[in-house]
Amino acid sequence: MENNHAFPIDNKIIGTGRCFIIAEIAQAHDGSLGTAHAYIDAVAKSGADAIKFQTHIAAEESTPDEPFRIHFSTQDATRYDYWKRMEFTQPQWLELSNHCKESGITFLSSPFSEAAVDLLEVIDMPAWKIASGEISNMPMLSKIIKTNKPVLLSTGMSDIQEIERTVLFLKEQQVPSLVFQTTTAYPCPPEKIGINNIPLYRDMFDIPVGLSDHSGTIYSPLAASALGIDMLEIHVTFSNQMFGPDVPASITVDELAEVVTGIRYIEKMTHNPVDKDAMASELKPLRDLFAKSIVAKYNLPKGHTITRDDIGFKKPGNGLEPSELHRLLGQTTNKSIPCDKPILLSDILS
């Protein structure tokens, strides 16, 4: 759906009717740089536009007292330890970014501290994805704004007023932005996905709108695509048997390829309205093949008065349509009509 506030990310325009598809890896790599690279290859093969990671610097964003959202890891004594294990160095992030460029997909990573912003800015990311927990982090947002790059806002834990405040703040700073409908639940059940908010945000904010999906299914992104979302972010894993807190809310890389295909199919449907009159004219030869005509059920002699018992309806449809039956009943034939031949208006006395 076209928008007055469209903006580019890596030469792809957001807000002009094409959904920009982001595969969210988050911590699915489990701290392995090699696995992170493997995800880049898999996502590039799927046809998605971008891959997104999360840049965590434990000492900058967390304290040793931070509790686990889900205590899934026995190898990490604390949440802080987990974030520490998820860290990559700046050269490693640059290596991942370069791999994305070589593979033809966009590299993105959500910062969770101002130090992470500094690290990612050196890599020169084309846009900033703001996680739901950071939407009111104005110091970090103020730092991001100075880069003059688009901001993509998740809203999973915010009410309308908080979303509106942040969107207006970005508009005042003339920062291109997009707002995601998000529900922070892993996995998110269908009754809480909230795609009803997609047209609401579009009307309220007049900016591109997307869905950040945590359902772990292919269904919600396809449904949202039919509403004309400008961007999709969806969690991805190699397998539903993988380790990690986001696996229940993720689709597989094979399912990602199916989502990409499905969204592009839906876009072709929604961007190409059909004129029924023009289509009917185009399909006239096919209609003649499949439709039925009024035919003689028996050999009818000249001078015969046509009754309902004389009439049959058979293909092809190149004679009188069945709806014209009333024009023949009670009329007299002006010539003999063989069985199974169409009865035409020219075959009756005028």
Short mmCIF file of C-alpha atoms in Angstrom, two decimals, residues 35-249:
data_model
loop_
_atom_site.label_atom_id
_atom_site.label_comp_id
_atom_site.label_asym_id
_atom_site.label_seq_id
_atom_site.Cartn_x
_atom_site.Cartn_y
_atom_site.Cartn_z
CA THR A 35 26.15 -20.77 12.88
CA ALA A 36 25.41 -17.07 12.34
CA HIS A 37 27.14 -17.28 8.96
CA ALA A 38 25.17 -20.43 8.10
CA TYR A 39 21.94 -18.54 8.79
CA ILE A 40 23.00 -15.82 6.34
CA ASP A 41 23.40 -18.39 3.56
CA ALA A 42 20.05 -20.02 4.38
CA VAL A 43 18.14 -16.73 4.53
CA ALA A 44 19.68 -15.50 1.27
CA LYS A 45 18.54 -18.73 -0.40
CA SER A 46 14.99 -18.28 0.91
CA GLY A 47 14.45 -15.05 -1.02
CA ALA A 48 14.01 -12.84 2.06
CA ASP A 49 15.26 -9.26 1.83
CA ALA A 50 17.17 -9.05 5.10
CA ILE A 51 18.51 -10.94 8.07
CA LYS A 52 18.46 -9.44 11.55
CA PHE A 53 20.49 -10.25 14.60
CA GLN A 54 20.62 -8.66 18.05
CA THR A 55 23.72 -6.90 19.32
CA HIS A 56 24.10 -7.52 23.03
CA ILE A 57 26.97 -6.14 25.10
CA ALA A 58 26.35 -7.56 28.55
CA ALA A 59 28.25 -4.98 30.56
CA GLU A 60 26.45 -2.11 28.78
CA GLU A 61 22.85 -3.35 28.98
CA SER A 62 22.50 -5.70 31.92
CA THR A 63 23.37 -6.26 35.55
CA PRO A 64 24.15 -9.59 37.22
CA ASP A 65 20.72 -9.32 38.85
CA GLU A 66 18.74 -9.43 35.59
CA PRO A 67 16.35 -12.41 35.79
CA PHE A 68 15.76 -14.88 32.98
CA ARG A 69 12.53 -14.39 31.02
CA ILE A 70 12.53 -18.17 30.67
CA HIS A 71 15.21 -20.08 32.55
CA PHE A 72 16.02 -22.26 29.56
CA SER A 73 19.81 -22.49 29.88
CA THR A 74 21.63 -24.60 32.45
CA GLN A 75 25.03 -23.58 31.07
CA ASP A 76 24.44 -19.90 31.95
CA ALA A 77 24.16 -19.20 35.66
CA THR A 78 22.60 -15.78 35.06
CA ARG A 79 20.95 -13.84 32.27
CA TYR A 80 24.03 -11.64 32.26
CA ASP A 81 26.16 -14.71 31.56
CA TYR A 82 23.88 -15.60 28.68
CA TRP A 83 24.20 -12.15 27.11
CA LYS A 84 27.95 -12.40 27.53
CA ARG A 85 27.97 -15.68 25.65
CA MET A 86 25.92 -14.09 22.84
CA GLU A 87 28.45 -11.30 22.21
CA PHE A 88 30.41 -10.94 19.00
CA THR A 89 33.32 -8.54 18.56
CA GLN A 90 33.13 -5.56 16.21
CA PRO A 91 35.34 -7.33 13.61
CA GLN A 92 33.03 -10.34 13.80
CA TRP A 93 29.94 -8.17 13.26
CA LEU A 94 31.69 -6.57 10.29
CA GLU A 95 32.43 -10.05 8.95
CA LEU A 96 28.73 -10.93 9.20
CA SER A 97 27.71 -7.67 7.53
CA ASN A 98 30.14 -8.25 4.65
CA HIS A 99 28.83 -11.78 4.21
CA CYS A 100 25.32 -10.33 3.84
CA LYS A 101 26.50 -7.92 1.15
CA GLU A 102 28.16 -10.77 -0.74
CA SER A 103 24.93 -12.80 -0.46
CA GLY A 104 22.69 -9.96 -1.67
CA ILE A 105 20.69 -9.46 1.53
CA THR A 106 20.51 -6.59 4.00
CA PHE A 107 22.28 -6.88 7.34
CA LEU A 108 20.39 -5.56 10.36
CA SER A 109 20.90 -5.93 14.09
CA SER A 110 18.94 -4.48 16.99
CA PRO A 111 21.08 -2.52 19.47
CA PHE A 112 20.37 -2.93 23.18
CA SER A 113 22.70 -0.22 24.45
CA GLU A 114 24.29 3.00 23.29
CA ALA A 115 27.59 1.11 23.00
CA ALA A 116 25.87 -1.29 20.61
CA VAL A 117 24.69 1.70 18.56
CA ASP A 118 28.29 2.90 18.30
CA LEU A 119 29.48 -0.55 17.27
CA LEU A 120 26.81 -0.97 14.59
CA GLU A 121 27.24 2.54 13.24
CA VAL A 122 30.87 1.76 12.41
CA ILE A 123 29.54 -1.15 10.32
CA ASP A 124 27.21 1.35 8.61
CA MET A 125 23.89 -0.48 8.90
CA PRO A 126 21.22 0.98 6.57
CA ALA A 127 18.43 1.13 9.19
CA TRP A 128 17.78 0.67 12.91
CA LYS A 129 15.38 -1.88 14.36
CA ILE A 130 14.23 -0.88 17.84
CA ALA A 131 13.12 -3.76 20.06
CA SER A 132 9.87 -3.52 22.01
CA GLY A 133 11.67 -2.97 25.31
CA GLU A 134 13.63 -0.02 23.92
CA ILE A 135 10.80 2.05 22.41
CA SER A 136 10.91 4.56 25.28
CA ASN A 137 14.73 4.61 25.54
CA MET A 138 14.96 8.23 24.40
CA PRO A 139 18.71 8.62 25.05
CA MET A 140 19.44 5.69 22.73
CA LEU A 141 16.86 6.88 20.19
CA SER A 142 18.37 10.36 20.26
CA LYS A 143 21.75 8.86 19.47
CA ILE A 144 20.27 6.81 16.63
CA ILE A 145 18.49 9.82 15.15
CA LYS A 146 21.82 11.54 14.58
CA THR A 147 22.74 8.85 12.05
CA ASN A 148 19.91 10.01 9.72
CA LYS A 149 18.83 6.44 9.02
CA PRO A 150 15.32 4.93 9.08
CA VAL A 151 13.96 3.61 12.37
CA LEU A 152 11.80 0.47 12.59
CA LEU A 153 9.78 0.35 15.82
CA SER A 154 8.49 -2.77 17.54
CA THR A 155 5.56 -2.13 19.87
CA GLY A 156 5.06 -5.41 21.70
CA MET A 157 4.78 -3.98 25.21
CA SER A 158 3.47 -0.49 24.49
CA ASP A 159 0.03 1.09 24.61
CA ILE A 160 -1.18 3.44 21.88
CA GLN A 161 -0.12 6.55 23.77
CA GLU A 162 3.49 5.41 24.12
CA ILE A 163 3.65 4.37 20.47
CA GLU A 164 2.22 7.72 19.43
CA ARG A 165 4.73 9.65 21.55
CA THR A 166 7.67 7.84 19.97
CA VAL A 167 6.33 8.11 16.42
CA LEU A 168 5.69 11.84 16.85
CA PHE A 169 9.18 12.27 18.31
CA LEU A 170 10.67 10.62 15.21
CA LYS A 171 8.47 12.72 12.91
CA GLU A 172 9.53 15.91 14.65
CA GLN A 173 13.13 14.92 13.99
CA GLN A 174 12.20 14.16 10.35
CA VAL A 175 13.39 10.57 10.70
CA PRO A 176 11.89 8.04 8.25
CA SER A 177 10.13 5.40 10.32
CA LEU A 178 7.95 2.32 10.31
CA VAL A 179 5.86 0.91 13.12
CA PHE A 180 5.39 -2.82 13.65
CA GLN A 181 2.34 -4.40 15.17
CA THR A 182 3.95 -6.66 17.75
CA THR A 183 2.78 -8.75 20.67
CA THR A 184 5.52 -9.87 23.04
CA ALA A 185 4.60 -13.51 23.57
CA TYR A 186 6.69 -16.54 22.64
CA PRO A 187 4.85 -18.10 20.88
CA CYS A 188 2.00 -15.65 20.33
CA PRO A 189 -1.46 -17.28 20.01
CA PRO A 190 -3.63 -16.18 17.07
CA GLU A 191 -6.11 -14.28 19.22
CA LYS A 192 -3.31 -11.98 20.45
CA ILE A 193 -1.47 -11.25 17.19
CA GLY A 194 -3.57 -8.13 16.62
CA ILE A 195 -3.47 -7.60 12.87
CA ASN A 196 -6.45 -5.28 13.39
CA ASN A 197 -3.89 -2.69 14.49
CA ILE A 198 -2.18 -2.63 11.08
CA PRO A 199 -4.80 -0.38 9.39
CA LEU A 200 -5.19 1.49 12.68
CA TYR A 201 -1.51 2.47 12.77
CA ARG A 202 -1.57 3.36 9.08
CA ASP A 203 -4.50 5.73 9.61
CA MET A 204 -3.13 7.19 12.84
CA PHE A 205 0.47 7.77 11.83
CA ASP A 206 0.50 7.88 8.00
CA ILE A 207 3.76 5.96 7.87
CA PRO A 208 4.66 2.46 6.65
CA VAL A 209 3.38 -0.35 8.88
CA GLY A 210 4.56 -3.92 9.42
CA LEU A 211 4.12 -7.05 11.47
CA SER A 212 6.77 -8.39 13.82
CA ASP A 213 5.53 -11.94 14.23
CA HIS A 214 6.11 -14.33 17.11
CA SER A 215 3.46 -16.92 16.22
CA GLY A 216 5.84 -19.61 15.02
CA THR A 217 3.53 -20.24 12.03
CA ILE A 218 3.32 -19.22 8.40
CA TYR A 219 -0.33 -18.18 8.75
CA SER A 220 -0.12 -14.77 10.43
CA PRO A 221 2.41 -13.28 7.98
CA LEU A 222 0.26 -14.39 5.04
CA ALA A 223 -2.87 -12.92 6.64
CA ALA A 224 -1.05 -9.65 7.34
CA SER A 225 0.24 -9.56 3.78
CA ALA A 226 -3.36 -9.51 2.54
CA LEU A 227 -3.78 -6.29 4.56
CA GLY A 228 -0.86 -4.72 2.70
CA ILE A 229 1.94 -4.69 5.29
CA ASP A 230 5.09 -2.87 4.21
CA MET A 231 7.44 -5.04 6.25
CA LEU A 232 7.52 -8.42 7.94
CA GLU A 233 9.90 -9.48 10.67
CA ILE A 234 9.67 -13.15 11.58
CA HIS A 235 11.78 -15.38 13.83
CA VAL A 236 13.64 -18.14 12.02
CA THR A 237 15.41 -21.30 13.15
CA PHE A 238 17.07 -24.21 11.38
CA SER A 239 14.82 -26.66 13.20
CA ASN A 240 12.10 -26.67 15.81
CA GLN A 241 14.38 -29.00 17.77
CA MET A 242 17.07 -26.30 18.15
CA PHE A 243 18.12 -24.82 21.50
CA GLY A 244 17.09 -21.33 22.54
CA PRO A 245 14.30 -19.22 24.05
CA ASP A 246 12.84 -18.08 20.71
CA VAL A 247 12.53 -21.50 19.02
CA PRO A 248 8.82 -21.96 19.93
CA ALA A 249 8.11 -18.60 18.26
#
